[in-house]
Amino acid sequence: MEADMQVLMCKPRYFRIGAEDHDINPHMKTDKQPDVSLAFEQFYRLLDLYAKLGISTHFLSPQEPLYDQVFTANTAWGVGKTFVMANMRPEWRREESAITAQWLTSQQLDVRWLPKNIFFEGQGDIITTKEAYLYCYGIRNNVEAISELPGLLDLKRPLVLLRLVTPEMYHGDVCLRYLGPEADKIIWCPEAFDHESNGRIERLNAKKLAVPKEFAIQNLENGRRNFPINGIYYGGVCTFPWNNACGKLPGYVVDFAKSGGCEPIEID
């Protein structure tokens, strides 16, 4: 039986592009600011979907200087009731981890920290599958974290190293996703990883679907982008952040998801 899913979120009250660093995220341009009204509309649309699926939601209080705080997945990664907090590469995001740690502690959850010289950005770069934890490093994360995590968490399966090499796909969860242990399927963009890492993905037992970069990064008007791989699975549903201005979600992706018993839902 599928366990209850709980999600930690933060409203996009102060969401903006406050800094540029091509090595961290080449998509960030201070002259292309997000539409905050639209961001709230999309936030509540997602929140409504979670409620319909029976997902429990919790909220951090948005802090004005922390304009990236909406990306709560980057602040920690946990197994069971223990969480390892992120050491953010972008300096302006580092306070986010302390705020998330305070919230986790208030929920009687255990928090642990990596050495400060090891960059690690939490849930955004570890994809949990039936047989392994897929740790994506190379752009925002240090490979050295793999030697620290087993001592901090009760890991139930091996850590598999995957090296990201394409700056436009800077987190693992924008170029690789899992459709859940029942379907046991992976969707990934090979262009995001080096040759050795793609070989490791290919050797996983899960059924796999490789997609092109043109699918992984959906380019929209006014410089906006979606990352359609970056969704969730729960209760027989898998979400895809998809904008219909680019046409329908490709049939081969829909068929791959449905053949494993997962109903795809497009949500912009």
PDB file of C-alpha atoms in Angstrom:
ATOM      1  CA  MET A   1       0.000   0.000   0.000  1.00  0.00           C
ATOM      2  CA  GLU A   2       1.333   3.423  -0.915  1.00  0.00           C
ATOM      3  CA  ALA A   3       2.450   5.496   2.073  1.00  0.00           C
ATOM      4  CA  ASP A   4       0.942   8.907   2.745  1.00  0.00           C
ATOM      5  CA  MET A   5       2.850  11.598   0.858  1.00  0.00           C
ATOM      6  CA  GLN A   6       3.689  14.838   2.629  1.00  0.00           C
ATOM      7  CA  VAL A   7       5.031  17.858   0.753  1.00  0.00           C
ATOM      8  CA  LEU A   8       6.749  20.957   2.125  1.00  0.00           C
ATOM      9  CA  MET A   9       5.993  24.090   0.078  1.00  0.00           C
ATOM     10  CA  CYS A  10       6.572  27.840   0.155  1.00  0.00           C
ATOM     11  CA  LYS A  11       4.300  30.441  -1.436  1.00  0.00           C
ATOM     12  CA  PRO A  12       5.929  32.520  -4.222  1.00  0.00           C
ATOM     13  CA  ARG A  13       5.341  35.847  -2.455  1.00  0.00           C
ATOM     14  CA  TYR A  14       8.927  37.053  -3.019  1.00  0.00           C
ATOM     15  CA  PHE A  15       9.790  34.857  -6.005  1.00  0.00           C
ATOM     16  CA  ARG A  16      12.040  36.704  -8.466  1.00  0.00           C
ATOM     17  CA  ILE A  17      15.350  36.462 -10.297  1.00  0.00           C
ATOM     18  CA  GLY A  18      17.677  38.281  -7.941  1.00  0.00           C
ATOM     19  CA  ALA A  19      21.073  37.184  -9.242  1.00  0.00           C
ATOM     20  CA  GLU A  20      22.736  35.742 -12.321  1.00  0.00           C
ATOM     21  CA  ASP A  21      25.391  33.040 -12.427  1.00  0.00           C
ATOM     22  CA  HIS A  22      25.720  31.140 -15.689  1.00  0.00           C
ATOM     23  CA  ASP A  23      27.569  28.255 -14.025  1.00  0.00           C
ATOM     24  CA  ILE A  24      24.769  27.789 -11.497  1.00  0.00           C
ATOM     25  CA  ASN A  25      21.787  28.303 -13.807  1.00  0.00           C
ATOM     26  CA  PRO A  26      22.132  29.724 -17.338  1.00  0.00           C
ATOM     27  CA  HIS A  27      18.364  30.306 -17.521  1.00  0.00           C
ATOM     28  CA  MET A  28      18.405  33.037 -14.842  1.00  0.00           C
ATOM     29  CA  LYS A  29      18.179  36.538 -16.306  1.00  0.00           C
ATOM     30  CA  THR A  30      17.383  39.521 -14.104  1.00  0.00           C
ATOM     31  CA  ASP A  31      15.745  41.293 -17.048  1.00  0.00           C
ATOM     32  CA  LYS A  32      13.210  38.450 -17.396  1.00  0.00           C
ATOM     33  CA  GLN A  33      11.311  38.475 -14.118  1.00  0.00           C
ATOM     34  CA  PRO A  34       8.529  36.008 -13.273  1.00  0.00           C
ATOM     35  CA  ASP A  35       4.910  37.117 -13.261  1.00  0.00           C
ATOM     36  CA  VAL A  36       4.113  36.822  -9.542  1.00  0.00           C
ATOM     37  CA  SER A  37       0.338  36.779 -10.114  1.00  0.00           C
ATOM     38  CA  LEU A  38       0.745  33.883 -12.526  1.00  0.00           C
ATOM     39  CA  ALA A  39       3.107  32.170 -10.088  1.00  0.00           C
ATOM     40  CA  PHE A  40       0.430  32.315  -7.365  1.00  0.00           C
ATOM     41  CA  GLU A  41      -2.199  31.027  -9.796  1.00  0.00           C
ATOM     42  CA  GLN A  42       0.022  28.077 -10.691  1.00  0.00           C
ATOM     43  CA  PHE A  43       0.926  27.489  -7.033  1.00  0.00           C
ATOM     44  CA  TYR A  44      -2.722  27.188  -5.998  1.00  0.00           C
ATOM     45  CA  ARG A  45      -3.488  25.002  -9.028  1.00  0.00           C
ATOM     46  CA  LEU A  46      -0.782  22.600  -7.882  1.00  0.00           C
ATOM     47  CA  LEU A  47      -1.991  22.799  -4.279  1.00  0.00           C
ATOM     48  CA  ASP A  48      -5.526  21.946  -5.420  1.00  0.00           C
ATOM     49  CA  LEU A  49      -4.252  18.926  -7.341  1.00  0.00           C
ATOM     50  CA  TYR A  50      -2.334  17.711  -4.290  1.00  0.00           C
ATOM     51  CA  ALA A  51      -5.498  18.011  -2.178  1.00  0.00           C
ATOM     52  CA  LYS A  52      -7.490  15.978  -4.717  1.00  0.00           C
ATOM     53  CA  LEU A  53      -4.810  13.281  -4.710  1.00  0.00           C
ATOM     54  CA  GLY A  54      -4.806  13.113  -0.903  1.00  0.00           C
ATOM     55  CA  ILE A  55      -1.315  14.568  -0.506  1.00  0.00           C
ATOM     56  CA  SER A  56      -0.704  16.392   2.797  1.00  0.00           C
ATOM     57  CA  THR A  57       0.871  19.832   2.385  1.00  0.00           C
ATOM     58  CA  HIS A  58       2.906  21.925   4.841  1.00  0.00           C
ATOM     59  CA  PHE A  59       4.224  25.451   4.396  1.00  0.00           C
ATOM     60  CA  LEU A  60       7.290  27.516   5.188  1.00  0.00           C
ATOM     61  CA  SER A  61       6.852  31.248   5.790  1.00  0.00           C
ATOM     62  CA  PRO A  62       8.368  33.107   2.813  1.00  0.00           C
ATOM     63  CA  GLN A  63      11.250  35.443   3.663  1.00  0.00           C
ATOM     64  CA  GLU A  64      11.754  38.494   1.445  1.00  0.00           C
ATOM     65  CA  PRO A  65      15.542  38.145   0.872  1.00  0.00           C
ATOM     66  CA  LEU A  66      15.151  34.458  -0.052  1.00  0.00           C
ATOM     67  CA  TYR A  67      13.640  34.790  -3.508  1.00  0.00           C
ATOM     68  CA  ASP A  68      14.419  31.137  -4.432  1.00  0.00           C
ATOM     69  CA  GLN A  69      12.727  29.754  -1.320  1.00  0.00           C
ATOM     70  CA  VAL A  70       9.869  28.322  -3.395  1.00  0.00           C
ATOM     71  CA  PHE A  71      12.256  25.517  -4.442  1.00  0.00           C
ATOM     72  CA  THR A  72      11.974  23.725  -1.096  1.00  0.00           C
ATOM     73  CA  ALA A  73      13.142  20.383  -2.533  1.00  0.00           C
ATOM     74  CA  ASN A  74      16.696  21.737  -2.746  1.00  0.00           C
ATOM     75  CA  THR A  75      17.014  22.341   1.017  1.00  0.00           C
ATOM     76  CA  ALA A  76      17.186  18.753   2.339  1.00  0.00           C
ATOM     77  CA  TRP A  77      17.011  15.046   1.562  1.00  0.00           C
ATOM     78  CA  GLY A  78      15.710  12.460   3.972  1.00  0.00           C
ATOM     79  CA  VAL A  79      15.342   8.750   4.592  1.00  0.00           C
ATOM     80  CA  GLY A  80      12.776   7.780   7.194  1.00  0.00           C
ATOM     81  CA  LYS A  81      12.692  10.489   9.861  1.00  0.00           C
ATOM     82  CA  THR A  82      16.240  11.750   9.324  1.00  0.00           C
ATOM     83  CA  PHE A  83      17.163  14.553   6.927  1.00  0.00           C
ATOM     84  CA  VAL A  84      20.526  15.750   5.663  1.00  0.00           C
ATOM     85  CA  MET A  85      20.440  19.490   5.104  1.00  0.00           C
ATOM     86  CA  ALA A  86      21.687  21.154   1.939  1.00  0.00           C
ATOM     87  CA  ASN A  87      24.895  23.128   1.587  1.00  0.00           C
ATOM     88  CA  MET A  88      23.856  25.415  -1.252  1.00  0.00           C
ATOM     89  CA  ARG A  89      26.343  26.417  -3.931  1.00  0.00           C
ATOM     90  CA  PRO A  90      24.604  29.817  -4.504  1.00  0.00           C
ATOM     91  CA  GLU A  91      25.503  31.996  -1.522  1.00  0.00           C
ATOM     92  CA  TRP A  92      22.157  33.772  -1.571  1.00  0.00           C
ATOM     93  CA  ARG A  93      20.331  30.473  -0.915  1.00  0.00           C
ATOM     94  CA  ARG A  94      22.297  29.173   2.062  1.00  0.00           C
ATOM     95  CA  GLU A  95      19.978  30.582   4.736  1.00  0.00           C
ATOM     96  CA  GLU A  96      17.121  28.493   3.291  1.00  0.00           C
ATOM     97  CA  SER A  97      18.586  25.290   4.743  1.00  0.00           C
ATOM     98  CA  ALA A  98      18.548  26.683   8.299  1.00  0.00           C
ATOM     99  CA  ILE A  99      14.881  27.674   7.951  1.00  0.00           C
ATOM    100  CA  THR A 100      13.909  24.243   6.656  1.00  0.00           C
ATOM    101  CA  ALA A 101      15.953  22.599   9.435  1.00  0.00           C
ATOM    102  CA  GLN A 102      14.006  24.584  12.041  1.00  0.00           C
ATOM    103  CA  TRP A 103      10.717  23.417  10.538  1.00  0.00           C
ATOM    104  CA  LEU A 104      11.834  19.762  10.377  1.00  0.00           C
ATOM    105  CA  THR A 105      12.974  19.904  14.001  1.00  0.00           C
ATOM    106  CA  SER A 106       9.579  21.343  15.007  1.00  0.00           C
ATOM    107  CA  GLN A 107       8.015  18.217  13.489  1.00  0.00           C
ATOM    108  CA  GLN A 108      10.204  15.977  15.701  1.00  0.00           C
ATOM    109  CA  LEU A 109      12.387  14.996  12.756  1.00  0.00           C
ATOM    110  CA  ASP A 110      16.147  14.575  13.006  1.00  0.00           C
ATOM    111  CA  VAL A 111      18.420  16.873  10.985  1.00  0.00           C
ATOM    112  CA  ARG A 112      22.080  16.332  10.146  1.00  0.00           C
ATOM    113  CA  TRP A 113      24.692  18.375   8.326  1.00  0.00           C
ATOM    114  CA  LEU A 114      27.461  17.663   5.863  1.00  0.00           C
ATOM    115  CA  PRO A 115      30.880  19.341   6.140  1.00  0.00           C
ATOM    116  CA  LYS A 116      30.538  22.925   4.911  1.00  0.00           C
ATOM    117  CA  ASN A 117      32.984  22.410   2.052  1.00  0.00           C
ATOM    118  CA  ILE A 118      30.740  19.798   0.398  1.00  0.00           C
ATOM    119  CA  PHE A 119      28.036  21.307  -1.809  1.00  0.00           C
ATOM    120  CA  PHE A 120      24.785  19.343  -1.734  1.00  0.00           C
ATOM    121  CA  GLU A 121      21.307  20.454  -2.867  1.00  0.00           C
ATOM    122  CA  GLY A 122      18.990  17.898  -1.406  1.00  0.00           C
ATOM    123  CA  GLN A 123      15.978  16.247  -2.978  1.00  0.00           C
ATOM    124  CA  GLY A 124      16.555  17.991  -6.290  1.00  0.00           C
ATOM    125  CA  ASP A 125      19.557  15.795  -7.010  1.00  0.00           C
ATOM    126  CA  ILE A 126      18.696  12.385  -5.562  1.00  0.00           C
ATOM    127  CA  ILE A 127      16.108  10.247  -7.334  1.00  0.00           C
ATOM    128  CA  THR A 128      14.965   7.228  -5.318  1.00  0.00           C
ATOM    129  CA  THR A 129      14.121   4.099  -7.289  1.00  0.00           C
ATOM    130  CA  LYS A 130      13.212   0.559  -6.307  1.00  0.00           C
ATOM    131  CA  GLU A 131      16.847  -0.557  -6.443  1.00  0.00           C
ATOM    132  CA  ALA A 132      19.016   2.508  -5.820  1.00  0.00           C
ATOM    133  CA  TYR A 133      19.418   6.163  -4.902  1.00  0.00           C
ATOM    134  CA  LEU A 134      20.540   7.997  -8.047  1.00  0.00           C
ATOM    135  CA  TYR A 135      22.846  10.824  -6.957  1.00  0.00           C
ATOM    136  CA  CYS A 136      23.314  13.521  -9.611  1.00  0.00           C
ATOM    137  CA  TYR A 137      26.438  15.642  -9.157  1.00  0.00           C
ATOM    138  CA  GLY A 138      28.780  17.854 -11.151  1.00  0.00           C
ATOM    139  CA  ILE A 139      27.005  21.191 -11.507  1.00  0.00           C
ATOM    140  CA  ARG A 140      25.471  22.049  -8.132  1.00  0.00           C
ATOM    141  CA  ASN A 141      26.673  19.099  -6.011  1.00  0.00           C
ATOM    142  CA  ASN A 142      30.065  17.676  -5.038  1.00  0.00           C
ATOM    143  CA  VAL A 143      30.838  14.017  -5.652  1.00  0.00           C
ATOM    144  CA  GLU A 144      32.327  13.832  -2.118  1.00  0.00           C
ATOM    145  CA  ALA A 145      28.835  13.783  -0.596  1.00  0.00           C
ATOM    146  CA  ILE A 146      28.515  10.135  -1.584  1.00  0.00           C
ATOM    147  CA  SER A 147      31.107   9.158   1.035  1.00  0.00           C
ATOM    148  CA  GLU A 148      29.315  11.149   3.773  1.00  0.00           C
ATOM    149  CA  LEU A 149      25.652  10.254   3.257  1.00  0.00           C
ATOM    150  CA  PRO A 150      25.858   6.574   4.337  1.00  0.00           C
ATOM    151  CA  GLY A 151      27.189   7.668   7.732  1.00  0.00           C
ATOM    152  CA  LEU A 152      24.358  10.147   8.243  1.00  0.00           C
ATOM    153  CA  LEU A 153      21.351   8.153   7.006  1.00  0.00           C
ATOM    154  CA  ASP A 154      20.090   4.593   7.226  1.00  0.00           C
ATOM    155  CA  LEU A 155      20.288   3.932   3.494  1.00  0.00           C
ATOM    156  CA  LYS A 156      18.270   0.941   2.296  1.00  0.00           C
ATOM    157  CA  ARG A 157      19.861   0.638  -1.140  1.00  0.00           C
ATOM    158  CA  PRO A 158      23.087   1.612  -2.938  1.00  0.00           C
ATOM    159  CA  LEU A 159      23.989   5.109  -4.115  1.00  0.00           C
ATOM    160  CA  VAL A 160      24.600   5.301  -7.867  1.00  0.00           C
ATOM    161  CA  LEU A 161      26.713   8.205  -9.113  1.00  0.00           C
ATOM    162  CA  LEU A 162      25.444  10.135 -12.156  1.00  0.00           C
ATOM    163  CA  ARG A 163      27.445  13.089 -13.473  1.00  0.00           C
ATOM    164  CA  LEU A 164      25.551  16.051 -14.950  1.00  0.00           C
ATOM    165  CA  VAL A 165      27.410  17.761 -17.792  1.00  0.00           C
ATOM    166  CA  THR A 166      24.849  20.079 -19.437  1.00  0.00           C
ATOM    167  CA  PRO A 167      24.419  23.403 -17.557  1.00  0.00           C
ATOM    168  CA  GLU A 168      20.855  23.905 -18.842  1.00  0.00           C
ATOM    169  CA  MET A 169      19.885  20.782 -16.889  1.00  0.00           C
ATOM    170  CA  TYR A 170      21.505  21.722 -13.598  1.00  0.00           C
ATOM    171  CA  HIS A 171      19.536  19.479 -11.202  1.00  0.00           C
ATOM    172  CA  GLY A 172      18.872  15.767 -11.485  1.00  0.00           C
ATOM    173  CA  ASP A 173      15.120  16.210 -11.118  1.00  0.00           C
ATOM    174  CA  VAL A 174      14.846  18.263 -14.325  1.00  0.00           C
ATOM    175  CA  CYS A 175      16.397  15.534 -16.467  1.00  0.00           C
ATOM    176  CA  LEU A 176      15.596  12.241 -14.725  1.00  0.00           C
ATOM    177  CA  ARG A 177      12.479  10.985 -12.985  1.00  0.00           C
ATOM    178  CA  TYR A 178      11.018   7.795 -11.589  1.00  0.00           C
ATOM    179  CA  LEU A 179       7.386   6.742 -12.046  1.00  0.00           C
ATOM    180  CA  GLY A 180       7.197   4.803  -8.806  1.00  0.00           C
ATOM    181  CA  PRO A 181       8.007   1.292  -7.571  1.00  0.00           C
ATOM    182  CA  GLU A 182       4.809  -0.226  -8.962  1.00  0.00           C
ATOM    183  CA  ALA A 183       5.538   0.859 -12.546  1.00  0.00           C
ATOM    184  CA  ASP A 184       9.322   0.789 -11.949  1.00  0.00           C
ATOM    185  CA  LYS A 185      10.009   3.102 -14.875  1.00  0.00           C
ATOM    186  CA  ILE A 186      12.537   5.857 -15.537  1.00  0.00           C
ATOM    187  CA  ILE A 187      12.272   8.803 -17.934  1.00  0.00           C
ATOM    188  CA  TRP A 188      15.589  10.560 -18.568  1.00  0.00           C
ATOM    189  CA  CYS A 189      17.435  12.847 -20.964  1.00  0.00           C
ATOM    190  CA  PRO A 190      20.782  11.273 -21.946  1.00  0.00           C
ATOM    191  CA  GLU A 191      22.170  14.649 -23.081  1.00  0.00           C
ATOM    192  CA  ALA A 192      22.251  15.762 -19.441  1.00  0.00           C
ATOM    193  CA  PHE A 193      24.782  13.084 -18.381  1.00  0.00           C
ATOM    194  CA  ASP A 194      28.218  11.874 -19.353  1.00  0.00           C
ATOM    195  CA  HIS A 195      28.736   8.567 -21.183  1.00  0.00           C
ATOM    196  CA  GLU A 196      29.602   6.540 -18.091  1.00  0.00           C
ATOM    197  CA  SER A 197      26.544   7.796 -16.208  1.00  0.00           C
ATOM    198  CA  ASN A 198      24.229   6.953 -19.102  1.00  0.00           C
ATOM    199  CA  GLY A 199      25.686   3.450 -18.990  1.00  0.00           C
ATOM    200  CA  ARG A 200      24.816   3.185 -15.302  1.00  0.00           C
ATOM    201  CA  ILE A 201      21.249   4.264 -16.009  1.00  0.00           C
ATOM    202  CA  GLU A 202      20.970   1.750 -18.834  1.00  0.00           C
ATOM    203  CA  ARG A 203      22.087  -1.051 -16.503  1.00  0.00           C
ATOM    204  CA  LEU A 204      19.338  -0.347 -13.967  1.00  0.00           C
ATOM    205  CA  ASN A 205      16.587  -2.957 -13.931  1.00  0.00           C
ATOM    206  CA  ALA A 206      13.777  -0.400 -14.322  1.00  0.00           C
ATOM    207  CA  LYS A 207      12.119   0.045 -17.718  1.00  0.00           C
ATOM    208  CA  LYS A 208      13.483   3.187 -19.330  1.00  0.00           C
ATOM    209  CA  LEU A 209      12.462   5.896 -21.793  1.00  0.00           C
ATOM    210  CA  ALA A 210      15.113   8.244 -23.191  1.00  0.00           C
ATOM    211  CA  VAL A 211      13.813  11.663 -24.264  1.00  0.00           C
ATOM    212  CA  PRO A 212      15.563  14.441 -26.213  1.00  0.00           C
ATOM    213  CA  LYS A 213      16.661  17.757 -24.775  1.00  0.00           C
ATOM    214  CA  GLU A 214      13.811  19.393 -26.721  1.00  0.00           C
ATOM    215  CA  PHE A 215      11.376  17.552 -24.443  1.00  0.00           C
ATOM    216  CA  ALA A 216      13.332  18.025 -21.208  1.00  0.00           C
ATOM    217  CA  ILE A 217      13.389  21.828 -21.670  1.00  0.00           C
ATOM    218  CA  GLN A 218      10.126  23.238 -23.017  1.00  0.00           C
ATOM    219  CA  ASN A 219      10.857  26.721 -24.402  1.00  0.00           C
ATOM    220  CA  LEU A 220       7.960  29.175 -24.164  1.00  0.00           C
ATOM    221  CA  GLU A 221       7.426  32.802 -25.123  1.00  0.00           C
ATOM    222  CA  ASN A 222       9.231  35.675 -23.338  1.00  0.00           C
ATOM    223  CA  GLY A 223      12.147  33.452 -22.355  1.00  0.00           C
ATOM    224  CA  ARG A 224      10.050  31.256 -20.045  1.00  0.00           C
ATOM    225  CA  ARG A 225      10.733  27.538 -19.697  1.00  0.00           C
ATOM    226  CA  ASN A 226       9.133  24.408 -18.325  1.00  0.00           C
ATOM    227  CA  PHE A 227      10.950  21.264 -17.284  1.00  0.00           C
ATOM    228  CA  PRO A 228       8.379  18.562 -18.136  1.00  0.00           C
ATOM    229  CA  ILE A 229      10.385  15.740 -16.536  1.00  0.00           C
ATOM    230  CA  ASN A 230      10.133  17.475 -13.154  1.00  0.00           C
ATOM    231  CA  GLY A 231       6.929  15.965 -11.752  1.00  0.00           C
ATOM    232  CA  ILE A 232       5.676  13.660  -9.012  1.00  0.00           C
ATOM    233  CA  TYR A 233       3.996  10.264  -8.839  1.00  0.00           C
ATOM    234  CA  TYR A 234       1.355   9.324  -6.262  1.00  0.00           C
ATOM    235  CA  GLY A 235      -1.830   7.313  -6.149  1.00  0.00           C
ATOM    236  CA  GLY A 236      -1.516   6.012  -9.697  1.00  0.00           C
ATOM    237  CA  VAL A 237      -0.942   9.516 -11.102  1.00  0.00           C
ATOM    238  CA  CYS A 238       2.219  11.110 -12.541  1.00  0.00           C
ATOM    239  CA  THR A 239       2.338  14.863 -13.198  1.00  0.00           C
ATOM    240  CA  PHE A 240       4.045  16.626 -16.079  1.00  0.00           C
ATOM    241  CA  PRO A 241       4.593  20.428 -15.987  1.00  0.00           C
ATOM    242  CA  TRP A 242       3.392  20.987 -19.519  1.00  0.00           C
ATOM    243  CA  ASN A 243       2.258  24.094 -21.410  1.00  0.00           C
ATOM    244  CA  ASN A 244      -0.253  23.304 -24.162  1.00  0.00           C
ATOM    245  CA  ALA A 245       0.992  26.240 -26.250  1.00  0.00           C
ATOM    246  CA  CYS A 246       3.606  23.736 -27.430  1.00  0.00           C
ATOM    247  CA  GLY A 247       0.999  21.182 -28.434  1.00  0.00           C
ATOM    248  CA  LYS A 248      -0.007  18.038 -26.592  1.00  0.00           C
ATOM    249  CA  LEU A 249       2.193  15.989 -24.316  1.00  0.00           C
ATOM    250  CA  PRO A 250       3.977  13.615 -26.736  1.00  0.00           C
ATOM    251  CA  GLY A 251       2.123  10.373 -27.286  1.00  0.00           C
ATOM    252  CA  TYR A 252       5.184   8.201 -26.708  1.00  0.00           C
ATOM    253  CA  VAL A 253       5.554   9.695 -23.197  1.00  0.00           C
ATOM    254  CA  VAL A 254       1.849   9.193 -22.453  1.00  0.00           C
ATOM    255  CA  ASP A 255       1.980   5.590 -23.684  1.00  0.00           C
ATOM    256  CA  PHE A 256       5.117   4.836 -21.653  1.00  0.00           C
ATOM    257  CA  ALA A 257       3.495   6.119 -18.458  1.00  0.00           C
ATOM    258  CA  LYS A 258       0.144   4.441 -19.032  1.00  0.00           C
ATOM    259  CA  SER A 259       1.679   1.076 -19.871  1.00  0.00           C
ATOM    260  CA  GLY A 260       2.934   0.953 -16.295  1.00  0.00           C
ATOM    261  CA  GLY A 261      -0.461   1.828 -14.850  1.00  0.00           C
ATOM    262  CA  CYS A 262       0.369   5.487 -14.235  1.00  0.00           C
ATOM    263  CA  GLU A 263      -2.131   8.126 -15.374  1.00  0.00           C
ATOM    264  CA  PRO A 264      -0.300  11.227 -16.680  1.00  0.00           C
ATOM    265  CA  ILE A 265      -1.693  14.624 -15.687  1.00  0.00           C
ATOM    266  CA  GLU A 266      -0.522  17.787 -17.433  1.00  0.00           C
ATOM    267  CA  ILE A 267      -0.284  20.791 -15.143  1.00  0.00           C
ATOM    268  CA  ASP A 268       1.319  24.077 -16.164  1.00  0.00           C
TER     269      ASP A 268
END
